Short mmCIF file of C-alpha atoms and ligand atoms in Angstrom, two decimals:
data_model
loop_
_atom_site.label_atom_id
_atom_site.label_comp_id
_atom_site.label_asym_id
_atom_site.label_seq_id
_atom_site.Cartn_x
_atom_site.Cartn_y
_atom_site.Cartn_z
CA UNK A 1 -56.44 -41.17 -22.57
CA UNK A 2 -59.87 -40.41 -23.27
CA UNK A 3 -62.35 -42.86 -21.29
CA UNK A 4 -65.41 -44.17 -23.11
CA UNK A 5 -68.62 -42.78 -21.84
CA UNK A 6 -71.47 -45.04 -22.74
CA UNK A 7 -75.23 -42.95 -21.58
CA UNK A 8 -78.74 -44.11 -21.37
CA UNK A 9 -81.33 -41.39 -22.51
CA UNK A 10 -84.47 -42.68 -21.47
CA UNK A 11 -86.51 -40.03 -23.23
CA UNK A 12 -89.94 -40.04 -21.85
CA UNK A 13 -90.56 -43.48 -21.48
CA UNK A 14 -90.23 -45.86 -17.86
CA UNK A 15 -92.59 -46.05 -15.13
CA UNK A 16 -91.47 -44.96 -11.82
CA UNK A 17 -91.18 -49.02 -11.43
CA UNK A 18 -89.06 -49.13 -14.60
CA UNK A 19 -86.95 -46.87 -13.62
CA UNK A 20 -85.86 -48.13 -10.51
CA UNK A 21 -85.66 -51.52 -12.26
CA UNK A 22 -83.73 -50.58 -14.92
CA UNK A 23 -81.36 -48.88 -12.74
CA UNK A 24 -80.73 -51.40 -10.15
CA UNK A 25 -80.41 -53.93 -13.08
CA UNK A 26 -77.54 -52.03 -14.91
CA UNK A 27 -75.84 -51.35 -11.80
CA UNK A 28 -75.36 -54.92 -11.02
CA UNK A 29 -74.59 -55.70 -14.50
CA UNK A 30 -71.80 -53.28 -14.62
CA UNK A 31 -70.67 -53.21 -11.60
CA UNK A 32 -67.58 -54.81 -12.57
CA UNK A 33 -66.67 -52.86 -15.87
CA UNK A 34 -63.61 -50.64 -14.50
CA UNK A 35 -62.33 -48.98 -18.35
CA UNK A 36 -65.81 -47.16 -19.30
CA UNK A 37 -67.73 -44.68 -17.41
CA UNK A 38 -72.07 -45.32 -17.53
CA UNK A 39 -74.37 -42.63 -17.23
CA UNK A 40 -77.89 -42.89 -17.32
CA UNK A 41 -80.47 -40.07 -18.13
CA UNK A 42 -84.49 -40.71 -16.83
CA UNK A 43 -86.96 -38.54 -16.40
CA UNK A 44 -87.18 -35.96 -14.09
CA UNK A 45 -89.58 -37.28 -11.77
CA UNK A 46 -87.28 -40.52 -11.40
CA UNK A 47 -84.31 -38.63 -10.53
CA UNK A 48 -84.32 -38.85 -7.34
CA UNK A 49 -85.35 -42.70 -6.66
CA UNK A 50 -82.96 -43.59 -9.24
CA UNK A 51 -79.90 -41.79 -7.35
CA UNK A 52 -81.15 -43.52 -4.43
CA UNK A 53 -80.71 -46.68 -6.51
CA UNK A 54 -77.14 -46.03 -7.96
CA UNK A 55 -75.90 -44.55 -4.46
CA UNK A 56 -72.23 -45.07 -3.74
CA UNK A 57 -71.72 -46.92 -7.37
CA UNK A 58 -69.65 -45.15 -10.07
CA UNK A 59 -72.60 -44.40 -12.72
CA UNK A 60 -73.23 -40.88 -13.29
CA UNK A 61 -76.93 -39.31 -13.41
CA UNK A 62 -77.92 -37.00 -15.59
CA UNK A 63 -80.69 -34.86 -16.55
CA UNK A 64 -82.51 -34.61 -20.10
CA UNK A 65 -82.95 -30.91 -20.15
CA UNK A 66 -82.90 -27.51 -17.86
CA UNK A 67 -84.22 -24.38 -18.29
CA UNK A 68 -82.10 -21.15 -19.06
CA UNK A 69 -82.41 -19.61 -15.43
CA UNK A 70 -81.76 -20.64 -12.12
CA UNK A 71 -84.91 -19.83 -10.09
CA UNK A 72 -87.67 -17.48 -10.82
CA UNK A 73 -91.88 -17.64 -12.15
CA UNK A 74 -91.17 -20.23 -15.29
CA UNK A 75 -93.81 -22.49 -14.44
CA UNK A 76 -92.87 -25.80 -15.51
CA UNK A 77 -89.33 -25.83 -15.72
CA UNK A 78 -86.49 -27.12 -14.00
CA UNK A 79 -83.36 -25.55 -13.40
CA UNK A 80 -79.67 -26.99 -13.58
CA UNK A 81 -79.11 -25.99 -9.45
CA UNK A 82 -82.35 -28.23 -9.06
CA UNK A 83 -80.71 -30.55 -10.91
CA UNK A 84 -77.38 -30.74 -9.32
CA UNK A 85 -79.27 -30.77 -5.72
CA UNK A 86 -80.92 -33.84 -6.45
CA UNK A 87 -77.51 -35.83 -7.40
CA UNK A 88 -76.85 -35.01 -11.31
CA UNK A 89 -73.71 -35.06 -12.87
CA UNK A 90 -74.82 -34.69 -16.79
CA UNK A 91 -77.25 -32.17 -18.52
CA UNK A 92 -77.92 -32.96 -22.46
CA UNK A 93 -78.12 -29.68 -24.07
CA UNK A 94 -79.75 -29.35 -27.25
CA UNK A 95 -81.01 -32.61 -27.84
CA UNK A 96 -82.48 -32.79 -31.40
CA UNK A 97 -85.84 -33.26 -29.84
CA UNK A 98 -84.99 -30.37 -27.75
CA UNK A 99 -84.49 -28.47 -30.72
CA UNK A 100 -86.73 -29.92 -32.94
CA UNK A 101 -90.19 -30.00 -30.74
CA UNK A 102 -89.57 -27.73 -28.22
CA UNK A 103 -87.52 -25.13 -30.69
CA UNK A 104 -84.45 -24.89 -28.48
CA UNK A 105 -82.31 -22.32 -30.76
CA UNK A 106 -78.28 -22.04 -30.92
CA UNK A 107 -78.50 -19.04 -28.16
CA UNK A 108 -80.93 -21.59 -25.76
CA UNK A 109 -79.11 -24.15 -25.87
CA UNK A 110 -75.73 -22.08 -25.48
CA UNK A 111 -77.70 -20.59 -22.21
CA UNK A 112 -78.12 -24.34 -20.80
CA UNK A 113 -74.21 -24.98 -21.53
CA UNK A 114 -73.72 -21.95 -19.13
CA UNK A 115 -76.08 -23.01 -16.53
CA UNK A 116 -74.90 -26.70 -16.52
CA UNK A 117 -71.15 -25.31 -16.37
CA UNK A 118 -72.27 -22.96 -13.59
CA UNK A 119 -73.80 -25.40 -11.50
CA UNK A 120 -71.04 -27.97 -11.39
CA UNK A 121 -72.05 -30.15 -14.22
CA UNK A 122 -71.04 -31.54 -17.06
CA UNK A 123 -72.83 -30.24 -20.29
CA UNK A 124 -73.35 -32.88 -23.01
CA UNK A 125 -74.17 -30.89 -26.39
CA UNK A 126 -75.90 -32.71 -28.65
CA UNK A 127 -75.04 -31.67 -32.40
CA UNK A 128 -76.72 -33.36 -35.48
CA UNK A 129 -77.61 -33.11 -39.13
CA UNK A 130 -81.15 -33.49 -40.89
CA UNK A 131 -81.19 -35.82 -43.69
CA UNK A 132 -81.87 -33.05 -46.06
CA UNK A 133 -78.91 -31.20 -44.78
CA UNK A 134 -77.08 -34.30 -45.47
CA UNK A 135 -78.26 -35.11 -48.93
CA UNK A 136 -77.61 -31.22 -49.76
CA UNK A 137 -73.65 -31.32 -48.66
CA UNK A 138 -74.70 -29.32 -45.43
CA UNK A 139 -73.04 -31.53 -42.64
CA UNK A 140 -69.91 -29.71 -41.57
CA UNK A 141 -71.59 -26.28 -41.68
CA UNK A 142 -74.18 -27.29 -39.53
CA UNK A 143 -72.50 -29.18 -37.06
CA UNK A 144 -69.78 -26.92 -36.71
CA UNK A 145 -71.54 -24.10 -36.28
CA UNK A 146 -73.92 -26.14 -33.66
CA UNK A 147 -70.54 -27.00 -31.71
CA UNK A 148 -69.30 -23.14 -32.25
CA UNK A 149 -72.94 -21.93 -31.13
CA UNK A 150 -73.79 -24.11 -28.47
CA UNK A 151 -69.92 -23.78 -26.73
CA UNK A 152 -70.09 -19.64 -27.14
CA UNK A 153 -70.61 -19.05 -23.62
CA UNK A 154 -68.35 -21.11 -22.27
CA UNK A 155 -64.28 -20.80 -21.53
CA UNK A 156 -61.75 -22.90 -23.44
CA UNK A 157 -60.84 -24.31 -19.76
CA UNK A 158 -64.48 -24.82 -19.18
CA UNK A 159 -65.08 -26.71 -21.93
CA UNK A 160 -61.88 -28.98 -21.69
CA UNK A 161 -63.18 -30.03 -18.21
CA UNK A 162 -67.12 -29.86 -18.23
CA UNK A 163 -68.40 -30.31 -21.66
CA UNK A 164 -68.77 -33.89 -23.96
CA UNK A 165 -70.33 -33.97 -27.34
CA UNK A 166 -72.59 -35.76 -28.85
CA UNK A 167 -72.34 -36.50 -32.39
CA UNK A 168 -76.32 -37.47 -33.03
CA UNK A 169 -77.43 -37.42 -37.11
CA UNK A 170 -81.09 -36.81 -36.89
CA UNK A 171 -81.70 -39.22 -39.62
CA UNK A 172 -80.22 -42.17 -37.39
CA UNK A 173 -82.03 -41.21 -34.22
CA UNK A 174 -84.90 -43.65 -33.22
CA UNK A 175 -84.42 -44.78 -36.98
CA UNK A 176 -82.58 -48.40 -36.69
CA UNK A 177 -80.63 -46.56 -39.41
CA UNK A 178 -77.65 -46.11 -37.74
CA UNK A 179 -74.52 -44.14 -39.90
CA UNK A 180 -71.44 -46.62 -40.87
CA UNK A 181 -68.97 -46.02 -38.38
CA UNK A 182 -66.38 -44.07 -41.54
CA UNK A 183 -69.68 -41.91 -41.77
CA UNK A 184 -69.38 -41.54 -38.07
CA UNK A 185 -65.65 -41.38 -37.89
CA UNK A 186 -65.72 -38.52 -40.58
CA UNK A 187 -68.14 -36.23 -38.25
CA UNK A 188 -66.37 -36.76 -35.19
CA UNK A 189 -63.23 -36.10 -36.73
CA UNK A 190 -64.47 -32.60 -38.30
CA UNK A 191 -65.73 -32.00 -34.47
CA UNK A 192 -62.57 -32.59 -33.27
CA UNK A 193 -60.44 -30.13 -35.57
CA UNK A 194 -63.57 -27.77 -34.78
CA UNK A 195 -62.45 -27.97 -31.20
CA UNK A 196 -58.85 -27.75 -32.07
CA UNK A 197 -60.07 -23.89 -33.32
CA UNK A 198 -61.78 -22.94 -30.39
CA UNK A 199 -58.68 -23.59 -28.05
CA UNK A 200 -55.22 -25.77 -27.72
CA UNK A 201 -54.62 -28.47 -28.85
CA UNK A 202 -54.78 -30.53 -25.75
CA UNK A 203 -58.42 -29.37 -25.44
CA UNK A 204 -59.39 -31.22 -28.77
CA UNK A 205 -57.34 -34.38 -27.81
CA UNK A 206 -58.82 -34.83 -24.57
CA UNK A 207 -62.66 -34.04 -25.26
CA UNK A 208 -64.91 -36.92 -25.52
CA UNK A 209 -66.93 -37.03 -28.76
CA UNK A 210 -69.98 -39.64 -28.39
CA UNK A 211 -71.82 -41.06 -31.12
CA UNK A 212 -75.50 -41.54 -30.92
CA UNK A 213 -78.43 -42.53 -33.34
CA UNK A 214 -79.72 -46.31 -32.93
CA UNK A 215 -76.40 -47.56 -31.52
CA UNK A 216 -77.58 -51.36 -30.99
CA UNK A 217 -75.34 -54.09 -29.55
CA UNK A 218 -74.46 -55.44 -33.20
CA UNK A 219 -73.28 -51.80 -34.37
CA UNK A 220 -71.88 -50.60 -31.46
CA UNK A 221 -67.91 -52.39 -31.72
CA UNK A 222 -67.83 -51.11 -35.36
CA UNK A 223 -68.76 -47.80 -33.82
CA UNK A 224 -66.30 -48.17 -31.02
CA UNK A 225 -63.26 -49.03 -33.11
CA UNK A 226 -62.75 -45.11 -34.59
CA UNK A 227 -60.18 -43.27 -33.36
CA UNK A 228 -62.02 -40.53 -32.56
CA UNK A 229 -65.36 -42.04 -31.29
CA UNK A 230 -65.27 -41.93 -27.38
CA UNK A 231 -68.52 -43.34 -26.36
CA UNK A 232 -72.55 -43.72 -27.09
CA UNK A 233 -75.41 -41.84 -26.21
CA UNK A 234 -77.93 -44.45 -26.32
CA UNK A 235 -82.24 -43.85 -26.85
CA UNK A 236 -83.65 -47.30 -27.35
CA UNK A 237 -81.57 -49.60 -26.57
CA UNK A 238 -80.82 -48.07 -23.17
CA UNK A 239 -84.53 -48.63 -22.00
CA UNK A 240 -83.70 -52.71 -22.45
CA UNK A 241 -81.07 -54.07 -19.87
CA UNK A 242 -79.43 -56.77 -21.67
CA UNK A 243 -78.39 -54.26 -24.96
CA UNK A 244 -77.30 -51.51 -23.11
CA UNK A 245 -75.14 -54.00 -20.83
CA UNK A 246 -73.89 -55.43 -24.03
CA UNK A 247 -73.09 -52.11 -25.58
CA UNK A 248 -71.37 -51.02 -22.59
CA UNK A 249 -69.23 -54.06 -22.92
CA UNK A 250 -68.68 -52.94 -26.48
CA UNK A 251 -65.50 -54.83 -27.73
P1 LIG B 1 -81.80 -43.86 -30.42
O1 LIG B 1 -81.75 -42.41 -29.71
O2 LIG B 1 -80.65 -44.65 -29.87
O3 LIG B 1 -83.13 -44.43 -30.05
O4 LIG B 1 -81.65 -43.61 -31.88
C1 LIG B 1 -80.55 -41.74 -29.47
C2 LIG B 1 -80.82 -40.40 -28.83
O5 LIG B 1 -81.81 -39.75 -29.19
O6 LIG B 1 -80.08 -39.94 -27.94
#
């Protein structure tokens, strides 16, 4: 059985007062939901007060990003040891804005699937679509090869136990234009058999595919209700208490 995972990407938005807030609301709020796992993904400079906040409950912390080496003269980055030092659990790899603004190739982002691996973590690759690459026919190639790419460094074993996916069409991210969930369904599916390539059998049927791209609370049980949809990666709606509650109560 493949638990839902339902996680909060904050993106670059809270205050360090927000943060806290938002955490110390959602923990109370979920405190008593026992069948889905909640992770929540701020900033790095809230990292640490919001562990402090969701000490000794079950919702995991992640981390938006890390850098490709451990320790060393990269000014500005942040490492996946760091990371795991200050309480993380989760890493998102390859974000679309990772890719898209910062230029975060196939190779980079297979580098931070190492890194997160290697330092205990669990690596959630993000894999998506453009619209164009839509409208042209190009979804499968493109995700599969992002899944193929972005897993290269990393052991069929390793993968089973440390990696998630995140389904995230870049047309539906931040959009309100969410995919239907047979749009959805259709992707994830393709992921899985994708997976089903790279290793056994069991490691396709136990790895948890998430969906994300404006998942709201009035999309989210549509979402929910494919086979092969195992969870949410949430932008907007994660920075609001009540909708991310709601969609974390998805039905
Ligand atoms: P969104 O963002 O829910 O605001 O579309 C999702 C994401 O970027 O992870």
């Amino acid at each position: 059985m493949r638990k839902p995972l339902i996680a909060g990407n904050w993106k670059m938005y809270t205050t360090l007062m927000d943060a806290v807030e938002l955490a110390s609301e959602i923990r109370r709020l979920t405190e008593q939901l026992r069948d889905v796992e909640i992770a929540v993904f701020p900033p790095f400079p809230f990292l640490v007060p919001v562990a402090a906040k969701l000490a000794g409950s079950r919702i995991g912390l992640g981390a938006q990003d890390c850098y490709v080496a451990d320790k060393g003269a990269f000014t500005g980055a942040v490492s996946a040891p760091m990371l795991r030092s200050v309480g993380c659990r989760y890493i998102l790899c390859g974000h679309s804005e990772r890719r898209s603004v910062f230029g975060d190739s196939d190779a980079t982002v297979a580098a931070k699937v190492r890194r997160t691996v290697d330092s205990g973590m669990t690596a959630v690759l993000c894999v998506g679509e453009t619209a164009q690459e839509r409208r042209s026919g190009q979804t499968s190639v493109v995700v599969g090869s992002q899944v193929k790419l972005g897993l290269a460094q990393v052991s069929a074993e390793e993968i089973r136990s440390n990696v998630v996916i995140a389904y995230e069409p870049v047309w539906a991210i931040g959009t309100g234009d969410t995919a239907t969930p047979a749009m959805a369904q259709d992707v994830h599916a393709f992921i899985r058999e994708t997976l089903a390539g790279l290793g056994t059998d069991t490691l396709a049927s136990e790895m948890r595919i998430l969906y994300g791209g404006s998942v709201k609370p009035d999309n989210v049980d549509g979402l929910m209700s494919c086979p092969d949809i195992d969870g949410a990666l949430v932008g907007g709606a994660s920075l609001e208490v009540k909708s991310f509650v709601r969609i974390a109560k998805f039905e």
